[in-house]
Coordinates of C-alpha atoms and ligand atoms in Angstrom, one line a residue:
M1457 CA 78.8 138.4 64.6
E1458 CA 74.4 137.7 64.8
R1459 CA 72.9 135.9 68.0
P1460 CA 73.0 132.8 66.3
F1461 CA 68.9 130.9 65.9
P1462 CA 66.8 133.4 68.9
T1463 CA 64.8 130.9 68.7
V1464 CA 65.3 126.8 69.5
A1465 CA 62.9 123.9 69.9
V1466 CA 63.6 121.2 72.3
V1467 CA 62.1 118.6 70.8
G1468 CA 61.9 115.4 73.5
L1469 CA 62.0 116.6 77.2
G1470 CA 63.7 113.9 78.9
T1471 CA 66.6 114.1 81.1
M1472 CA 69.0 116.1 78.3
G1473 CA 66.3 118.1 76.3
A1474 CA 64.8 119.8 79.4
G1475 CA 68.8 120.4 80.6
V1476 CA 68.5 122.0 76.7
A1477 CA 65.2 124.0 76.7
V1478 CA 66.7 125.9 80.2
A1479 CA 70.2 126.8 78.7
V1480 CA 69.0 127.4 75.8
A1481 CA 65.8 129.7 77.6
R1482 CA 68.8 131.2 79.6
S1483 CA 70.6 132.7 76.5
G1484 CA 67.9 135.7 76.4
R1485 CA 66.1 132.6 73.1
R1486 CA 62.4 131.6 72.9
V1487 CA 62.1 127.5 73.4
I1488 CA 59.8 125.7 71.6
G1489 CA 59.5 122.4 73.5
V1490 CA 57.7 118.9 71.9
E1491 CA 56.7 115.4 73.8
A1492 CA 55.8 112.8 73.1
G1493 CA 51.7 113.8 74.2
P1494 CA 50.0 115.7 76.0
S1495 CA 50.6 114.1 79.1
E1496 CA 53.6 113.9 79.3
A1497 CA 54.8 117.3 77.5
V1498 CA 52.6 118.3 81.1
R1499 CA 55.1 116.0 83.0
A1500 CA 58.3 117.7 80.9
L1501 CA 57.4 121.1 82.0
A1502 CA 57.1 120.0 86.1
R1503 CA 60.2 118.4 85.9
I1504 CA 61.8 121.5 83.9
E1505 CA 60.2 123.8 87.0
A1506 CA 62.1 122.0 89.2
A1507 CA 64.8 121.6 88.2
T1508 CA 64.9 126.1 87.8
A1509 CA 63.8 125.0 91.8
R1510 CA 66.1 123.6 92.5
A1511 CA 68.8 125.5 90.8
V1512 CA 67.7 129.0 93.0
E1513 CA 67.6 126.8 96.2
R1514 CA 71.3 126.4 94.9
E1515 CA 72.7 129.9 94.2
R1516 CA 73.3 128.9 90.3
L1517 CA 70.2 131.1 89.5
T1518 CA 67.9 134.0 90.9
A1519 CA 64.3 133.6 91.4
E1520 CA 63.1 136.9 88.4
E1521 CA 66.1 134.9 86.1
R1522 CA 63.9 131.9 86.7
T1523 CA 60.9 133.5 86.1
A1524 CA 62.2 134.6 82.9
L1525 CA 63.5 131.9 81.7
L1526 CA 60.1 130.1 82.6
A1527 CA 58.2 132.7 79.8
L1528 CA 60.9 132.1 77.4
I1529 CA 59.7 128.2 77.1
E1530 CA 56.6 126.6 75.7
V1531 CA 55.3 122.7 75.6
G1532 CA 53.7 121.7 73.4
A1533 CA 53.0 117.7 71.6
E1534 CA 53.0 119.0 68.4
L1535 CA 55.7 118.5 66.1
T1536 CA 54.9 121.7 63.9
A1537 CA 55.1 123.5 66.4
A1538 CA 58.8 123.5 66.1
A1539 CA 58.5 125.1 61.8
A1540 CA 59.1 128.2 63.6
A1541 CA 62.8 128.1 64.4
D1542 CA 65.7 128.1 63.2
L1543 CA 67.6 125.5 65.2
V1544 CA 65.8 122.3 66.6
I1545 CA 67.9 119.6 68.9
E1546 CA 66.4 116.6 68.9
E1547 CA 66.9 114.7 72.1
V1548 CA 64.4 112.0 72.1
P1549 CA 66.1 108.1 72.9
E1550 CA 68.9 106.5 71.1
D1551 CA 66.5 104.8 68.5
L1552 CA 68.1 104.8 64.9
E1553 CA 64.3 104.9 63.9
L1554 CA 62.8 106.5 66.4
K1555 CA 65.5 110.0 65.2
R1556 CA 65.0 108.6 61.4
A1557 CA 61.1 108.8 61.6
L1558 CA 61.2 111.9 63.9
F1559 CA 64.6 113.8 61.5
A1560 CA 62.0 113.0 57.9
E1561 CA 59.4 115.0 59.5
L1562 CA 60.6 117.7 60.6
D1563 CA 62.2 118.1 57.5
R1564 CA 58.7 118.1 56.0
I1565 CA 57.4 120.4 59.3
C1566 CA 60.1 123.2 59.0
P1567 CA 61.7 126.5 56.2
P1568 CA 64.7 124.9 54.7
E1569 CA 67.0 127.0 55.6
T1570 CA 66.9 125.7 59.5
V1571 CA 69.5 123.3 60.4
L1572 CA 68.5 120.0 62.1
A1573 CA 71.0 119.3 65.1
T1574 CA 69.9 115.7 66.7
G1575 CA 72.1 114.9 70.4
T1576 CA 72.6 111.0 69.7
T1577 CA 76.3 109.4 71.6
A1578 CA 76.1 106.6 69.7
L1579 CA 74.9 107.0 66.4
S1580 CA 75.5 107.5 63.5
V1581 CA 75.1 111.2 62.5
T1582 CA 75.2 111.0 59.0
R1583 CA 72.2 108.4 59.2
I1584 CA 69.9 110.1 61.1
A1585 CA 70.9 113.0 57.8
A1586 CA 70.5 110.8 55.1
A1587 CA 66.4 110.3 56.2
T1588 CA 66.4 114.5 55.3
A1589 CA 66.2 116.4 52.2
R1590 CA 69.0 118.7 53.1
P1591 CA 71.4 116.3 55.6
E1592 CA 74.0 120.1 54.4
R1593 CA 72.2 121.4 57.4
V1594 CA 72.1 118.6 59.8
L1595 CA 74.5 117.5 62.0
G1596 CA 75.5 116.6 66.1
V1597 CA 74.7 118.7 69.0
H1598 CA 75.9 116.5 71.5
F1599 CA 76.1 117.9 74.9
F1600 CA 76.7 116.4 79.2
N1601 CA 74.0 115.3 81.2
P1602 CA 74.2 117.9 83.1
V1603 CA 73.5 120.3 81.5
H1604 CA 74.1 123.6 83.5
S1605 CA 77.8 122.2 85.1
M1606 CA 79.5 120.4 82.2
K1607 CA 80.8 122.9 79.9
L1608 CA 82.2 120.4 76.8
V1609 CA 79.8 120.5 74.0
E1610 CA 80.3 117.8 70.5
V1611 CA 79.7 119.7 67.4
V1612 CA 79.6 116.5 65.4
R1613 CA 79.8 117.6 61.6
T1614 CA 79.1 114.5 58.5
V1615 CA 80.4 114.8 55.1
L1616 CA 77.8 116.3 54.7
T1617 CA 77.4 119.4 56.7
S1618 CA 78.4 122.5 55.6
P1619 CA 81.1 124.1 58.0
Q1620 CA 79.0 127.1 58.3
A1621 CA 76.1 124.9 60.2
A1622 CA 78.5 123.3 62.4
E1623 CA 79.9 126.9 63.2
Q1624 CA 76.5 129.0 64.0
V1625 CA 75.6 125.8 66.0
A1626 CA 78.9 126.8 68.0
E1627 CA 78.6 130.2 68.2
L1628 CA 75.0 129.1 69.8
A1629 CA 77.4 126.8 72.7
R1630 CA 79.4 129.7 73.5
D1631 CA 76.8 132.0 74.2
L1632 CA 75.1 129.7 76.4
G1633 CA 78.1 129.4 78.6
K1634 CA 79.7 126.4 77.0
E1635 CA 83.0 125.3 75.5
P1636 CA 82.0 123.3 71.8
V1637 CA 84.8 121.3 70.5
S1638 CA 84.4 119.6 66.6
A1639 CA 83.9 116.2 65.7
G1640 CA 83.7 113.7 62.7
D1641 CA 80.3 111.6 63.0
R1642 CA 82.0 108.3 64.5
A1643 CA 80.3 106.1 66.8
G1644 CA 80.9 108.3 70.4
F1645 CA 82.8 111.5 69.4
I1646 CA 86.6 111.9 71.0
A1647 CA 84.8 111.9 74.5
N1648 CA 82.4 109.1 74.9
G1649 CA 85.4 107.6 71.8
L1650 CA 88.7 107.9 74.5
L1651 CA 86.5 107.1 77.8
F1652 CA 84.8 103.8 76.5
A1653 CA 87.2 102.0 75.8
Y1654 CA 89.0 102.7 79.0
L1655 CA 85.8 101.6 81.1
N1656 CA 86.1 98.3 79.2
Q1657 CA 89.2 97.7 80.0
A1658 CA 88.7 97.9 83.2
A1659 CA 85.3 95.9 83.4
A1660 CA 87.8 92.6 81.5
M1661 CA 90.6 93.9 83.8
F1662 CA 88.0 93.4 86.8
E1663 CA 86.3 89.7 84.9
S1664 CA 89.9 88.7 84.5
R1665 CA 90.5 89.6 88.5
Y1666 CA 93.9 90.7 87.8
A1667 CA 93.0 92.6 90.8
T1668 CA 89.8 94.0 92.8
R1669 CA 87.3 96.8 91.9
E1670 CA 87.5 98.5 95.0
D1671 CA 91.5 98.1 94.7
I1672 CA 91.1 98.8 90.3
D1673 CA 89.1 101.8 90.9
A1674 CA 91.7 103.4 94.3
A1675 CA 94.1 102.4 91.8
M1676 CA 92.7 105.3 88.4
R1677 CA 91.4 107.6 91.2
L1678 CA 94.7 108.1 93.1
G1679 CA 97.5 107.0 90.7
C1680 CA 95.6 109.4 87.7
G1681 CA 93.6 112.0 89.9
L1682 CA 90.4 111.0 88.2
P1683 CA 87.0 111.7 89.9
M1684 CA 86.5 108.7 89.9
G1685 CA 87.1 104.6 89.3
P1686 CA 86.1 103.3 86.2
L1687 CA 83.9 100.5 87.6
A1688 CA 82.2 103.2 89.8
L1689 CA 81.5 104.9 86.8
L1690 CA 80.4 102.4 85.0
D1691 CA 77.8 101.7 87.4
L1692 CA 76.9 106.0 86.8
I1693 CA 76.7 105.8 83.1
G1694 CA 74.4 102.3 83.5
I1695 CA 75.9 99.3 82.2
D1696 CA 73.5 99.2 79.3
T1697 CA 74.4 102.7 78.7
A1698 CA 77.7 101.6 78.0
R1699 CA 77.4 98.2 76.6
T1700 CA 75.1 100.0 73.7
V1701 CA 77.9 102.2 72.9
L1702 CA 81.0 99.9 72.9
E1703 CA 79.1 97.6 70.5
A1704 CA 78.2 101.0 68.5
M1705 CA 81.4 101.3 68.0
Y1706 CA 83.1 98.1 68.0
E1707 CA 80.3 98.1 64.7
Q1708 CA 82.6 101.2 62.7
S1709 CA 86.2 100.0 64.5
R1710 CA 86.0 96.9 65.3
D1711 CA 88.8 97.2 66.9
R1712 CA 88.5 94.0 69.8
L1713 CA 88.7 96.6 72.9
H1714 CA 85.4 98.2 71.8
A1715 CA 83.9 94.7 71.5
P1716 CA 82.0 94.7 75.0
A1717 CA 83.6 92.5 77.8
P1718 CA 81.2 90.0 78.1
I1719 CA 80.7 91.1 82.3
L1720 CA 78.8 93.6 80.7
G1721 CA 76.3 91.4 78.5
Q1722 CA 76.5 89.4 81.9
L1723 CA 74.8 92.3 83.9
V1724 CA 72.4 93.5 81.1
A1725 CA 71.0 90.1 81.1
A1726 CA 71.0 89.8 85.1
G1727 CA 69.6 92.8 85.5
L1728 CA 72.2 95.0 87.0
L1729 CA 72.3 97.5 85.4
G1730 CA 74.2 100.0 87.9
R1731 CA 73.3 102.6 90.4
K1732 CA 70.4 102.8 88.6
T1733 CA 68.7 99.4 89.9
G1734 CA 70.4 99.5 92.6
R1735 CA 73.7 96.7 91.7
G1736 CA 76.4 96.4 89.2
F1737 CA 79.9 96.1 89.8
Y1738 CA 78.9 97.5 93.0
T1739 CA 75.8 97.0 95.1
Y1740 CA 74.3 100.3 96.3
E1741 CA 72.0 100.7 99.2
A1742 CA 68.7 101.4 96.6
P1743 CA 68.2 101.7 93.5
G1744 CA 68.7 104.8 92.6
S1745 CA 71.5 106.1 95.3
S1746 CA 74.8 106.8 95.5
K1747 CA 75.9 104.8 98.4
A1748 CA 77.6 101.8 98.3
V1749 CA 77.4 99.0 100.6
A1750 CA 80.3 97.5 102.0
E1751 CA 80.1 93.6 100.6
E1752 CA 80.5 90.8 103.1
A1753 CA 83.5 89.3 101.5
A1754 CA 85.6 92.1 101.0
A1755 CA 84.9 92.7 105.8
A1756 CA 85.8 89.1 106.1
G1757 CA 89.4 88.7 105.0
A1758 CA 91.6 87.9 107.7
R1759 CA 95.3 88.1 106.3
T1760 CA 98.4 86.0 107.3
A1761 CA 100.8 88.2 109.2
G1762 CA 103.5 90.9 107.6
R1763 CA 107.0 90.5 109.1
E1764 CA 108.4 93.3 112.0
V1765 CA 109.8 96.6 109.4
R1766 CA 112.3 98.8 111.8
G1767 CA 114.6 99.5 109.3
V1768 CA 114.7 101.0 105.4
G1769 CA 117.1 100.5 103.3
V1770 CA 116.6 101.9 99.3
C1771 CA 119.0 101.9 96.1
G1772 CA 119.0 105.0 93.7
S1773 CA 119.6 109.0 93.5
G1774 CA 117.2 109.2 91.6
T1775 CA 113.5 111.0 91.6
M1776 CA 111.7 108.1 93.3
A1777 CA 114.3 106.8 95.3
T1778 CA 115.2 110.5 97.3
G1779 CA 111.0 110.5 96.9
I1780 CA 110.4 107.0 98.7
V1781 CA 113.0 108.4 100.9
E1782 CA 111.4 111.2 102.3
V1783 CA 108.0 109.2 102.4
F1784 CA 109.8 106.5 105.5
A1785 CA 111.7 108.8 107.1
K1786 CA 108.1 111.4 107.5
A1787 CA 106.5 108.3 108.6
G1788 CA 109.1 108.1 111.2
F1789 CA 111.6 105.3 109.8
P1790 CA 115.2 104.9 109.8
V1791 CA 115.7 104.9 105.8
L1792 CA 119.3 104.5 104.6
L1793 CA 120.0 106.3 101.5
A1794 CA 123.1 104.2 99.0
A1795 CA 123.6 105.1 96.3
R1796 CA 126.3 104.3 94.0
S1797 CA 128.6 106.7 95.6
Q1798 CA 129.6 108.1 98.7
E1799 CA 129.3 111.8 96.3
K1800 CA 125.6 110.9 95.1
A1801 CA 124.0 109.7 97.6
E1802 CA 124.5 113.1 99.2
R1803 CA 123.1 114.7 96.3
A1804 CA 120.0 113.1 96.8
L1805 CA 119.9 114.1 100.4
A1806 CA 120.7 118.0 99.9
Q1807 CA 117.7 116.9 96.4
L1808 CA 115.6 115.6 99.8
A1809 CA 116.4 118.3 102.1
K1810 CA 115.6 120.7 99.5
S1811 CA 111.9 119.5 99.2
L1812 CA 111.5 119.1 103.0
D1813 CA 111.6 122.8 103.2
R1814 CA 109.7 123.1 100.5
S1815 CA 106.9 122.0 102.2
V1816 CA 108.5 123.9 105.5
A1817 CA 107.7 127.1 103.6
K1818 CA 104.8 125.6 101.7
G1819 CA 102.2 125.0 105.0
R1820 CA 102.8 121.8 104.7
L1821 CA 105.7 120.3 107.8
T1822 CA 106.5 122.0 111.1
E1823 CA 110.9 122.8 110.8
Q1824 CA 110.5 120.6 114.2
A1825 CA 109.0 117.4 112.0
R1826 CA 111.7 118.1 109.0
D1827 CA 114.5 118.3 111.2
A1828 CA 113.6 114.4 112.9
A1829 CA 113.1 113.5 108.8
L1830 CA 116.2 114.8 107.8
A1831 CA 118.0 113.1 111.1
L1832 CA 116.7 109.6 110.5
V1833 CA 117.5 109.3 106.8
T1834 CA 122.1 107.3 106.4
P1835 CA 123.8 108.7 102.6
T1836 CA 125.8 105.5 101.6
G1837 CA 127.9 104.6 98.8
S1838 CA 127.9 101.5 99.8
Y1839 CA 125.5 98.4 99.9
Q1840 CA 126.8 97.6 102.8
D1841 CA 125.4 99.3 104.8
L1842 CA 122.1 97.5 103.7
A1843 CA 123.0 94.2 106.0
D1844 CA 121.0 95.2 108.8
A1845 CA 117.8 96.2 107.0
D1846 CA 113.9 94.6 107.4
L1847 CA 112.9 96.0 104.1
V1848 CA 114.9 97.4 100.8
V1849 CA 114.0 99.1 97.8
E1850 CA 115.3 99.0 94.8
A1851 CA 114.4 102.6 92.8
V1852 CA 117.8 102.8 90.1
A1853 CA 117.3 102.8 86.6
E1854 CA 114.6 101.0 84.0
D1855 CA 116.9 98.2 82.8
L1856 CA 115.8 95.2 84.1
A1857 CA 120.6 93.9 83.5
V1858 CA 121.0 96.4 86.1
K1859 CA 118.3 96.0 88.4
R1860 CA 119.5 91.9 88.4
E1861 CA 123.0 92.4 89.0
L1862 CA 121.4 95.4 92.4
F1863 CA 119.4 92.2 93.5
G1864 CA 122.2 89.7 93.1
T1865 CA 124.0 91.9 95.3
L1866 CA 121.3 92.8 97.8
D1867 CA 121.0 88.6 98.0
K1868 CA 125.1 88.0 99.3
I1869 CA 124.1 91.3 101.3
V1870 CA 121.2 91.9 103.0
K1871 CA 119.8 89.3 105.8
P1872 CA 117.4 86.6 105.8
G1873 CA 114.0 87.3 105.7
A1874 CA 114.2 91.1 104.8
V1875 CA 112.0 92.0 102.3
L1876 CA 113.1 93.4 98.8
A1877 CA 110.7 95.6 96.9
T1878 CA 111.9 97.3 93.3
T1879 CA 109.1 100.1 91.9
T1880 CA 110.0 99.0 88.2
S1881 CA 106.6 100.3 86.3
S1882 CA 107.6 98.5 83.3
L1883 CA 109.8 95.4 83.7
P1884 CA 108.8 91.8 85.5
V1885 CA 108.9 92.0 89.1
I1886 CA 109.8 88.3 89.0
S1887 CA 113.0 88.9 86.2
C1888 CA 113.9 90.6 89.3
A1889 CA 113.2 88.4 92.0
T1890 CA 115.3 85.1 89.8
A1891 CA 117.9 87.3 90.1
T1892 CA 118.4 86.5 94.2
S1893 CA 118.7 82.9 95.6
R1894 CA 115.4 83.8 97.9
P1895 CA 111.9 85.1 94.9
Q1896 CA 109.3 84.7 97.3
D1897 CA 110.7 87.6 100.1
V1898 CA 110.5 89.9 96.3
I1899 CA 107.6 91.6 95.4
G1900 CA 107.1 94.7 92.7
M1901 CA 105.9 98.6 95.6
H1902 CA 105.1 101.7 92.3
F1903 CA 105.3 104.1 93.7
F1904 CA 103.9 107.0 91.7
N1905 CA 106.3 110.3 91.0
P1906 CA 105.9 112.7 92.7
A1907 CA 105.8 109.7 96.1
P1908 CA 105.7 112.5 98.7
A1909 CA 102.7 113.1 97.8
M1910 CA 100.9 110.8 95.2
K1911 CA 98.8 108.1 97.3
L1912 CA 99.1 104.5 94.9
V1913 CA 101.2 102.1 95.4
E1914 CA 100.6 98.8 93.6
V1915 CA 101.5 96.0 95.5
V1916 CA 102.5 93.6 92.9
S1917 CA 103.3 90.0 93.9
T1918 CA 105.0 87.4 91.5
V1919 CA 103.4 84.0 91.2
L1920 CA 106.9 83.6 93.9
T1921 CA 105.6 86.3 96.2
A1922 CA 105.2 84.8 100.2
E1923 CA 102.3 85.7 101.6
D1924 CA 103.8 86.9 104.6
V1925 CA 105.6 89.2 102.0
T1926 CA 102.5 90.3 100.4
A1927 CA 100.9 91.3 104.0
T1928 CA 103.8 93.3 104.9
V1929 CA 105.0 95.9 102.7
L1930 CA 100.5 96.3 102.1
E1931 CA 101.2 96.5 106.3
L1932 CA 103.5 99.3 105.1
C1933 CA 101.8 100.5 102.9
G1934 CA 99.8 102.3 105.7
K1935 CA 102.4 103.1 108.4
V1936 CA 103.3 105.0 105.9
K1937 CA 100.6 107.0 104.7
K1938 CA 99.7 105.7 100.7
H1939 CA 96.7 103.7 99.2
A1940 CA 97.7 100.5 98.5
V1941 CA 96.3 98.5 95.6
E1942 CA 97.3 94.5 95.1
C1943 CA 97.7 92.5 91.4
G1944 CA 100.1 90.5 89.3
D1945 CA 102.8 90.4 88.5
R1946 CA 102.0 91.6 84.6
A1947 CA 102.7 94.5 82.3
G1948 CA 101.5 97.3 83.0
F1949 CA 99.6 96.3 86.9
I1950 CA 97.3 98.7 86.7
V1951 CA 96.8 101.9 85.9
N1952 CA 100.0 102.3 83.2
A1953 CA 97.3 99.0 82.0
L1954 CA 94.5 101.1 81.7
L1955 CA 96.3 104.5 81.1
F1956 CA 98.7 104.0 78.1
P1957 CA 96.1 103.4 75.8
Y1958 CA 94.0 105.7 76.3
L1959 CA 96.1 108.1 75.2
N1960 CA 97.4 105.7 72.4
D1961 CA 94.0 105.9 71.0
A1962 CA 94.1 109.9 72.1
V1963 CA 97.6 109.9 69.8
R1964 CA 95.3 107.4 66.1
M1965 CA 92.3 109.8 66.3
L1966 CA 94.8 112.5 66.5
Q1967 CA 97.4 111.0 63.5
E1968 CA 93.9 110.1 61.5
H1969 CA 92.7 113.4 61.8
Y1970 CA 89.9 113.6 63.7
A1971 CA 90.0 115.9 65.9
T1972 CA 92.7 118.7 67.3
V1973 CA 95.5 118.3 69.9
D1974 CA 93.3 121.3 72.0
D1975 CA 90.4 119.4 70.8
I1976 CA 90.6 116.3 72.5
D1977 CA 92.4 117.6 75.6
T1978 CA 89.6 120.1 76.1
A1979 CA 86.9 116.9 75.2
M1980 CA 88.6 114.9 78.3
K1981 CA 88.9 118.2 80.7
L1982 CA 84.8 118.9 80.2
G1983 CA 84.0 116.1 79.5
C1984 CA 85.2 113.8 82.2
G1985 CA 86.4 116.3 84.5
Y1986 CA 90.0 114.5 83.7
P1987 CA 92.8 116.8 85.4
M1988 CA 95.4 116.8 82.3
G1989 CA 94.4 115.6 78.6
P1990 CA 95.9 112.9 76.5
F1991 CA 98.5 115.1 75.5
E1992 CA 99.1 117.7 78.3
L1993 CA 100.5 114.7 79.9
L1994 CA 102.7 112.6 77.8
D1995 CA 104.1 116.3 77.6
V1996 CA 104.7 116.3 81.3
V1997 CA 105.4 112.2 81.5
G1998 CA 107.7 111.9 78.3
L1999 CA 107.0 110.9 74.0
D2000 CA 110.0 108.9 75.1
V2001 CA 108.9 107.1 78.6
S2002 CA 105.3 106.7 77.1
L2003 CA 106.2 104.4 73.6
T2004 CA 108.2 102.4 76.1
I2005 CA 105.5 100.8 78.3
E2006 CA 102.6 101.1 74.9
Q2007 CA 105.8 98.5 73.5
V2008 CA 105.7 96.7 76.8
L2009 CA 102.0 96.7 77.2
H2010 CA 101.4 95.6 73.3
Q2011 CA 104.4 92.6 73.8
E2012 CA 102.7 91.5 76.4
F2013 CA 99.3 91.2 75.2
R2014 CA 99.9 91.1 71.7
E2015 CA 96.7 92.8 71.2
P2016 CA 96.7 95.1 67.5
G2017 CA 95.2 97.8 68.9
L2018 CA 98.0 97.6 71.7
A2019 CA 100.8 98.9 69.1
A2020 CA 102.1 102.3 69.5
A2021 CA 100.4 104.5 67.7
P2022 CA 103.4 105.6 64.5
L2023 CA 102.6 109.9 65.8
L2024 CA 104.5 108.7 68.6
E2025 CA 106.9 106.9 67.4
H2026 CA 107.5 109.3 65.1
L2027 CA 108.0 112.3 67.3
V2028 CA 110.2 110.6 69.3
A2029 CA 112.6 109.3 66.8
A2030 CA 112.5 113.2 65.9
G2031 CA 113.9 113.9 69.3
C2032 CA 110.2 115.7 70.2
L2033 CA 109.9 114.6 74.0
G2034 CA 107.5 116.4 75.4
R2035 CA 107.9 119.2 78.0
K2036 CA 111.7 117.7 79.1
T2037 CA 113.4 119.2 75.4
G2038 CA 110.2 122.0 75.2
R2039 CA 108.3 119.7 71.8
G2040 CA 106.4 117.1 72.1
F2041 CA 102.6 118.0 71.0
R2042 CA 102.7 121.5 71.9
D2043 CA 106.1 123.8 71.4
H2044 CA 106.9 123.9 75.0
A2045 CA 110.1 126.2 73.8
R2046 CA 110.2 130.1 75.9
R2047 CA 109.4 132.7 72.8
Ligands
NAD376 N1 71.7 110.8 79.6 C1 72.9 111.2 79.2 O1 73.6 110.9 80.1 C2 73.3 111.6 77.5 C3 74.1 112.6 77.9 C4 74.3 112.7 75.9 C5 73.6 112.4 75.5 N2 72.5 112.1 75.4 C6 71.5 111.7 74.9 O2 70.3 112.7 74.6 C7 69.8 111.5 73.7 C8 68.0 111.7 74.7 O3 68.7 110.8 76.5 P1 68.0 111.7 77.6 O4 69.0 110.8 78.0 O5 67.2 112.4 77.9 O6 66.9 110.4 77.2 P2 65.4 110.3 78.3 O7 64.8 109.2 78.4 O8 65.5 111.0 79.6 O9 64.5 111.8 77.4 C9 64.0 111.4 76.5 C10 62.6 111.8 76.2 O10 62.5 112.4 74.7 C11 60.7 111.4 74.6 N3 60.1 111.4 73.4 C12 60.4 109.4 73.1 N4 59.5 110.0 72.1 C13 59.8 111.7 71.1 C14 59.0 111.8 70.1 N5 58.4 110.8 69.6 N6 58.4 112.9 70.1 C15 59.1 113.8 71.5 N7 59.2 113.2 72.2 C16 59.5 112.2 72.2 C17 60.3 111.3 76.3 O11 58.7 110.7 76.7 C18 61.1 111.5 76.7 O12 61.1 112.7 77.6 C19 69.9 110.8 73.6 O13 69.7 110.7 72.0 C20 70.7 110.3 74.4 O14 72.0 109.0 73.3 C21 72.1 111.1 77.3

């Protein structure tokens, strides 16, 4: 295929436009830059020169490459210069009337075959295209900031865009070393459409004081491996920008989960726009700084002292139980591994030994440390042996009747004053607590799988949990090198309440034929830096497990937007449960 678009005009050379101009020139194409006026043009060129000089310093570019690419870029203040381009990319501020007027003028200036692309984030590409007499040659091309390092480009087609124009722009994106995905014209497109709904829920969670900003952010980083927590990310994006994008999304979807959380409006009204103003959800050292300053309240908080924990018991013999035993034993705690039979306990111990051996083989654990950890674990088939434990962690089947029965049993056996913890991910901790005569001693410790590797523990206090019980578990998490976050006893805790609605939104996007599985996964990995795309994650977690969590969330909050997507229900009904059955959103069967 012939190289598309040998000459590209970029109108508006701010944050995005300057980055796009450089990327295009790097591919050897001629770039006609157009700014609002002569002084803006001078400043824009200076910005491009400075940015490319930095790239040379950081060895992303050689001095020769810089000279060559700068020679390809001209910057002026006359829009008529765009007439010589094969493609015009518009990157002016996010204002519909400004963009429509610009497109109407470009339509008059440019030959009829010129393709016109808008860089909008949240405005309707269709409405911008309607300002021209060539809507079939108008589309969206959504780059991500910073353009030089972000690989994703969303190529946005309206109902009128010709497939050929879209394919040529995708080809150009590939030529710039980017990965194009194809999206329809909907506020937020793929990546922001999924991202901002989630950010909004995180803001609402903070606003309702369900958890602190630090705990919400740490939970999503450590529980999901995200590069940044949602509130820190909102500060980086700009609270005003986020609010505008959400308004646009709500306008189209009428989904209440897209209606900007009231706290966003309050922050905007107060001029607290995030990093750029020095304060948003966090306070920064100075406007523009990325360094958040600790606030006094957080530093001052003196807590009740916890209870002493020497011996630990873990009930269960599955993946979580075995992993949790490993965590405690490696930290030097004697652990009773209590299963329904001695045989099951022994088998779990063998699993644990295997896991420790793997760590030794990978050089993460010494042989002595492995032997020491194993020596601390005693397998037992009798819960009676838990009588003297200071903490018992329950990790049996995710079934309320089973858990309540176990808590009733523990209540009769375990000494008074011991802490009883459940690892449930979706059942109410309080229902476990009320199966005992000592609900004040019962708490949730939500570990993540695999427990030895995942740093996060959600510490879930019920309305009846005693303060020193919460303190005990928080202290203990520190001792076993886990990062504890605190939250209340409601469906999903922090991580699942923010993660699963996002996964459900992704399924809905697919179900509506808005984008493909591959494009959605690519968009989230390359546009947001997520370690896995939503469909990869769903297939790993299991579609049945995901469906259950979504149903629990919907049942708890009764929010229409949280209802599980029918496509997920259908796949579960068909037995497509993800990796474990060989088929989920993707086919994992060996060919
Ligand atoms: N900043 C981001 O993270 C980001 C990411 C993806 C997409 N976008 C979108 O990209 C577009 C540009 O955003 P930005 O962040 O680069 O904005 P910006 O404010 O940094 O830059 C806009 C530039 O356009 C110039 N300009 C204004 N009116 C003009 C006109 N009539 N003709 C020519 N130039 C004009 C301004 O002088 C300025 O240099 C917006 O639609 C935005 O939503 C931004």
